[in-house]
Amino acid sequence: MTDITHDPALGRFACTVDGHPCELDYRLDGRRMTIMHTGVPPEVGGRGIAAGLTRAALDTARGHGWQVLPLCSYAQAYIRRHPEYADLLG
């Protein structure tokens, strides 16, 4: 997997895998990060890419002291499977 980049102006974490763009989109309102969408094309699915994007977003939120509202179903499931991020929910 290629390195994940963060573009705060777009509200996006992204990487390209085998030529396929993958992304996690969020909206920042004050100190709350709302995760809107995680997208990984089926051609590169099942490689942990969405998990990497979500982890990068959550680690960034923690580093900035933000709370997280996961509207994206993948991000919700990720946080359920990784309770070490549950303290970010708000």
Coordinates of N, CA, C and O in Angstrom, one line a residue:
M1 N 0.8 -1.2 0.0 CA 0.0 0.0 0.0 C 0.9 1.2 0.0 O 1.9 1.3 0.7
T2 N 0.5 2.2 -0.8 CA 1.2 3.5 -0.8 C 0.9 4.3 0.5 O 0.0 4.0 1.2
D3 N 1.8 5.2 0.7 CA 1.6 6.0 1.9 C 0.3 6.8 1.8 O -0.1 7.3 0.8
I4 N -0.3 6.9 3.0 CA -1.5 7.7 3.1 C -1.2 9.2 3.3 O -0.4 9.5 4.1
T5 N -1.9 10.0 2.5 CA -1.7 11.4 2.6 C -3.0 12.0 3.2 O -4.1 11.5 3.1
H6 N -2.8 13.2 3.8 CA -3.9 13.9 4.5 C -4.0 15.3 3.9 O -3.0 16.0 3.9
D7 N -5.1 15.6 3.3 CA -5.3 16.9 2.8 C -6.4 17.6 3.6 O -7.6 17.4 3.3
P8 N -6.0 18.4 4.6 CA -7.0 19.0 5.5 C -8.0 20.0 4.7 O -9.1 20.1 5.1
A9 N -7.5 20.6 3.6 CA -8.4 21.5 2.9 C -9.5 20.8 2.2 O -10.6 21.3 2.1
L10 N -9.3 19.6 1.8 CA -10.3 18.7 1.2 C -11.1 17.9 2.2 O -12.1 17.3 1.9
G11 N -10.5 17.7 3.4 CA -11.1 16.8 4.4 C -11.0 15.4 3.9 O -11.9 14.7 3.9
R12 N -9.7 15.0 3.5 CA -9.6 13.7 2.9 C -8.2 13.1 3.3 O -7.2 13.7 3.3
F13 N -8.3 11.8 3.6 CA -7.1 10.9 3.7 C -7.2 10.1 2.4 O -8.3 9.6 2.1
A14 N -6.0 9.9 1.8 CA -6.1 9.2 0.5 C -4.8 8.4 0.3 O -3.7 8.7 0.8
C15 N -4.9 7.4 -0.6 CA -3.8 6.7 -1.1 C -4.1 6.1 -2.4 O -5.3 6.0 -2.8
T16 N -3.2 5.6 -3.2 CA -3.4 5.0 -4.4 C -2.8 3.6 -4.4 O -1.6 3.5 -4.0
V17 N -3.6 2.6 -4.7 CA -3.1 1.2 -4.6 C -3.3 0.6 -6.0 O -4.4 0.5 -6.5
D18 N -2.2 0.1 -6.6 CA -2.2 -0.5 -7.9 C -3.0 0.4 -8.9 O -3.8 -0.1 -9.7
G19 N -2.8 1.7 -8.8 CA -3.4 2.6 -9.7 C -4.9 3.0 -9.3 O -5.5 3.8 -10.0
H20 N -5.4 2.5 -8.2 CA -6.8 2.8 -7.8 C -6.8 3.8 -6.7 O -6.2 3.5 -5.6
P21 N -7.5 4.9 -6.8 CA -7.6 5.8 -5.7 C -8.5 5.3 -4.6 O -9.6 4.8 -4.9
C22 N -8.0 5.5 -3.4 CA -8.8 5.1 -2.2 C -8.9 6.3 -1.3 O -7.9 7.0 -1.2
E23 N -10.0 6.5 -0.6 CA -10.1 7.7 0.2 C -11.0 7.5 1.4 O -11.8 6.6 1.5
L24 N -10.8 8.4 2.4 CA -11.7 8.6 3.5 C -12.0 10.1 3.6 O -11.1 10.9 3.6
D25 N -13.3 10.4 3.5 CA -13.7 11.8 3.5 C -14.3 12.2 4.8 O -15.1 11.4 5.4
Y26 N -14.0 13.4 5.3 CA -14.5 13.8 6.6 C -14.8 15.3 6.5 O -14.4 16.0 5.6
R27 N -15.6 15.7 7.5 CA -15.9 17.2 7.6 C -15.5 17.6 9.0 O -15.7 16.8 10.0
L28 N -14.8 18.7 9.2 CA -14.4 19.2 10.5 C -15.3 20.4 10.9 O -15.4 21.3 10.1
D29 N -15.9 20.3 12.0 CA -16.7 21.4 12.5 C -16.2 21.7 13.9 O -16.5 20.9 14.9
G30 N -15.4 22.7 14.0 CA -14.8 23.0 15.3 C -13.8 21.9 15.7 O -12.9 21.7 15.0
R31 N -14.1 21.2 16.8 CA -13.2 20.1 17.2 C -13.9 18.8 17.0 O -13.5 17.8 17.7
R32 N -14.8 18.7 16.1 CA -15.5 17.4 15.8 C -15.2 17.0 14.3 O -15.5 17.7 13.4
M33 N -14.6 15.8 14.2 CA -14.4 15.2 12.8 C -15.6 14.3 12.6 O -15.8 13.3 13.3
T34 N -16.3 14.6 11.5 CA -17.4 13.7 11.1 C -16.9 12.9 9.9 O -16.6 13.5 8.8
I35 N -16.7 11.6 10.1 CA -16.3 10.7 9.0 C -17.5 10.4 8.1 O -18.4 9.8 8.6
M36 N -17.4 10.9 6.9 CA -18.5 10.8 6.0 C -18.5 9.5 5.1 O -19.6 8.9 4.8
H37 N -17.3 9.1 4.6 CA -17.3 8.1 3.6 C -15.9 7.5 3.6 O -14.9 8.2 3.7
T38 N -15.8 6.2 3.4 CA -14.6 5.5 3.2 C -14.8 4.7 1.9 O -15.7 3.9 1.8
G39 N -13.9 4.9 0.9 CA -14.0 4.3 -0.4 C -12.8 3.6 -0.9 O -11.7 4.2 -0.9
V40 N -13.0 2.3 -1.1 CA -11.9 1.4 -1.7 C -12.5 0.6 -2.8 O -13.4 -0.1 -2.6
P41 N -12.0 0.8 -4.0 CA -12.5 0.0 -5.1 C -12.4 -1.5 -4.9 O -11.4 -2.0 -4.3
P42 N -13.4 -2.2 -5.4 CA -13.4 -3.7 -5.3 C -12.1 -4.3 -5.8 O -11.6 -5.4 -5.3
E43 N -11.5 -3.7 -6.8 CA -10.3 -4.3 -7.4 C -9.1 -4.4 -6.4 O -8.2 -5.3 -6.5
V44 N -9.1 -3.6 -5.3 CA -8.1 -3.6 -4.3 C -8.6 -3.9 -2.9 O -7.9 -3.7 -1.9
G45 N -9.9 -4.3 -2.8 CA -10.5 -4.5 -1.5 C -9.9 -5.7 -0.8 O -9.2 -6.6 -1.4
G46 N -10.1 -5.8 0.4 CA -9.7 -7.0 1.2 C -8.2 -6.9 1.6 O -7.6 -7.9 2.1
R47 N -7.5 -5.8 1.5 CA -6.1 -5.7 1.8 C -5.8 -4.8 3.0 O -4.7 -4.5 3.3
G48 N -6.9 -4.4 3.7 CA -6.7 -3.6 4.9 C -6.6 -2.1 4.6 O -6.1 -1.3 5.4
I49 N -6.9 -1.7 3.4 CA -6.7 -0.3 3.0 C -7.7 0.6 3.7 O -7.3 1.6 4.3
A50 N -9.0 0.2 3.8 CA -9.9 1.0 4.5 C -9.6 1.1 6.0 O -9.7 2.2 6.6
A51 N -9.0 0.0 6.6 CA -8.6 0.1 7.9 C -7.5 1.0 8.1 O -7.4 1.8 9.1
G52 N -6.5 1.1 7.2 CA -5.4 2.0 7.3 C -5.8 3.4 7.2 O -5.3 4.3 7.9
L53 N -6.8 3.7 6.3 CA -7.3 5.1 6.2 C -8.0 5.5 7.4 O -7.9 6.6 7.9
T54 N -8.8 4.6 8.0 CA -9.6 4.9 9.2 C -8.7 5.1 10.4 O -8.8 6.1 11.1
R55 N -7.7 4.2 10.5 CA -6.7 4.4 11.6 C -6.0 5.7 11.5 O -5.8 6.4 12.5
A56 N -5.6 6.1 10.3 CA -4.9 7.4 10.1 C -5.8 8.6 10.5 O -5.4 9.5 11.1
A57 N -7.1 8.5 10.1 CA -8.0 9.6 10.5 C -8.2 9.6 12.0 O -8.2 10.7 12.6
L58 N -8.4 8.5 12.6 CA -8.6 8.4 14.1 C -7.3 8.9 14.8 O -7.4 9.6 15.8
D59 N -6.2 8.5 14.4 CA -4.9 8.9 15.0 C -4.8 10.4 14.9 O -4.3 11.1 15.8
T60 N -5.1 11.0 13.7 CA -5.1 12.4 13.5 C -6.0 13.1 14.5 O -5.7 14.1 15.1
A61 N -7.2 12.6 14.6 CA -8.2 13.2 15.5 C -7.7 13.2 16.9 O -7.8 14.2 17.6
R62 N -7.1 12.1 17.3 CA -6.6 12.0 18.7 C -5.4 13.0 18.9 O -5.4 13.7 19.9
G63 N -4.6 13.1 17.9 CA -3.4 14.0 18.0 C -3.9 15.5 18.1 O -3.1 16.3 18.6
H64 N -5.0 15.8 17.5 CA -5.5 17.2 17.5 C -6.5 17.4 18.7 O -7.0 18.6 18.8
G65 N -6.9 16.4 19.4 CA -7.8 16.6 20.5 C -9.3 16.7 20.0 O -10.1 17.2 20.7
W66 N -9.5 16.1 18.8 CA -10.9 16.2 18.2 C -11.7 15.0 18.7 O -11.2 13.9 19.0
Q67 N -13.0 15.2 18.7 CA -14.0 14.1 18.9 C -14.4 13.6 17.5 O -14.2 14.4 16.5
V68 N -14.9 12.4 17.4 CA -15.2 11.8 16.1 C -16.7 11.4 16.1 O -17.2 10.8 17.1
L69 N -17.3 11.7 15.0 CA -18.7 11.2 14.7 C -18.6 10.4 13.5 O -18.4 10.9 12.4
P70 N -18.6 9.0 13.6 CA -18.5 8.2 12.4 C -19.8 7.9 11.7 O -20.6 7.0 12.1
L71 N -20.2 8.7 10.7 CA -21.4 8.4 10.0 C -21.2 7.3 9.0 O -22.2 6.6 8.6
C72 N -20.0 7.1 8.5 CA -19.6 6.0 7.6 C -19.8 4.7 8.3 O -19.2 4.5 9.4
S73 N -20.5 3.7 7.7 CA -20.7 2.4 8.4 C -19.4 1.7 8.6 O -19.2 1.0 9.6
Y74 N -18.4 1.8 7.7 CA -17.1 1.2 7.9 C -16.4 1.7 9.1 O -15.9 1.0 9.9
A75 N -16.4 3.1 9.2 CA -15.7 3.7 10.4 C -16.4 3.3 11.7 O -15.7 3.0 12.7
Q76 N -17.7 3.2 11.7 CA -18.5 2.7 12.9 C -18.0 1.3 13.3 O -17.7 1.0 14.4
A77 N -18.0 0.4 12.3 CA -17.6 -1.0 12.5 C -16.1 -1.0 13.0 O -15.8 -1.8 13.9
Y78 N -15.2 -0.2 12.4 CA -13.8 -0.2 12.8 C -13.7 0.1 14.3 O -12.9 -0.5 15.0
I79 N -14.4 1.2 14.7 CA -14.3 1.6 16.1 C -14.9 0.5 17.0 O -14.3 0.3 18.1
R80 N -15.9 -0.1 16.6 CA -16.5 -1.3 17.4 C -15.4 -2.4 17.6 O -15.3 -3.0 18.7
R81 N -14.7 -2.6 16.5 CA -13.7 -3.7 16.6 C -12.4 -3.2 17.3 O -11.5 -4.1 17.6
H82 N -12.2 -1.9 17.4 CA -11.0 -1.4 18.0 C -11.4 -0.4 19.2 O -11.4 0.8 19.0
P83 N -11.7 -1.0 20.3 CA -12.3 -0.2 21.4 C -11.3 0.9 21.9 O -11.6 1.8 22.6
E84 N -10.0 0.8 21.5 CA -9.0 1.8 22.0 C -9.3 3.2 21.4 O -8.8 4.2 21.8
Y85 N -10.2 3.2 20.4 CA -10.6 4.5 19.8 C -12.0 5.0 20.3 O -12.4 6.1 19.9
A86 N -12.6 4.2 21.2 CA -14.0 4.6 21.6 C -14.0 5.9 22.4 O -15.0 6.6 22.4
D87 N -12.9 6.3 23.0 CA -12.9 7.5 23.8 C -13.0 8.7 22.9 O -13.3 9.8 23.3
L88 N -12.8 8.5 21.6 CA -12.9 9.7 20.6 C -14.3 10.0 20.2 O -14.6 11.1 19.7
L89 N -15.2 9.1 20.5 CA -16.6 9.3 20.0 C -17.3 10.4 20.8 O -17.1 10.6 22.0
G90 N -17.9 11.2 20.0 CA -18.6 12.4 20.7 C -19.5 13.1 19.8 O -19.6 13.0 18.6

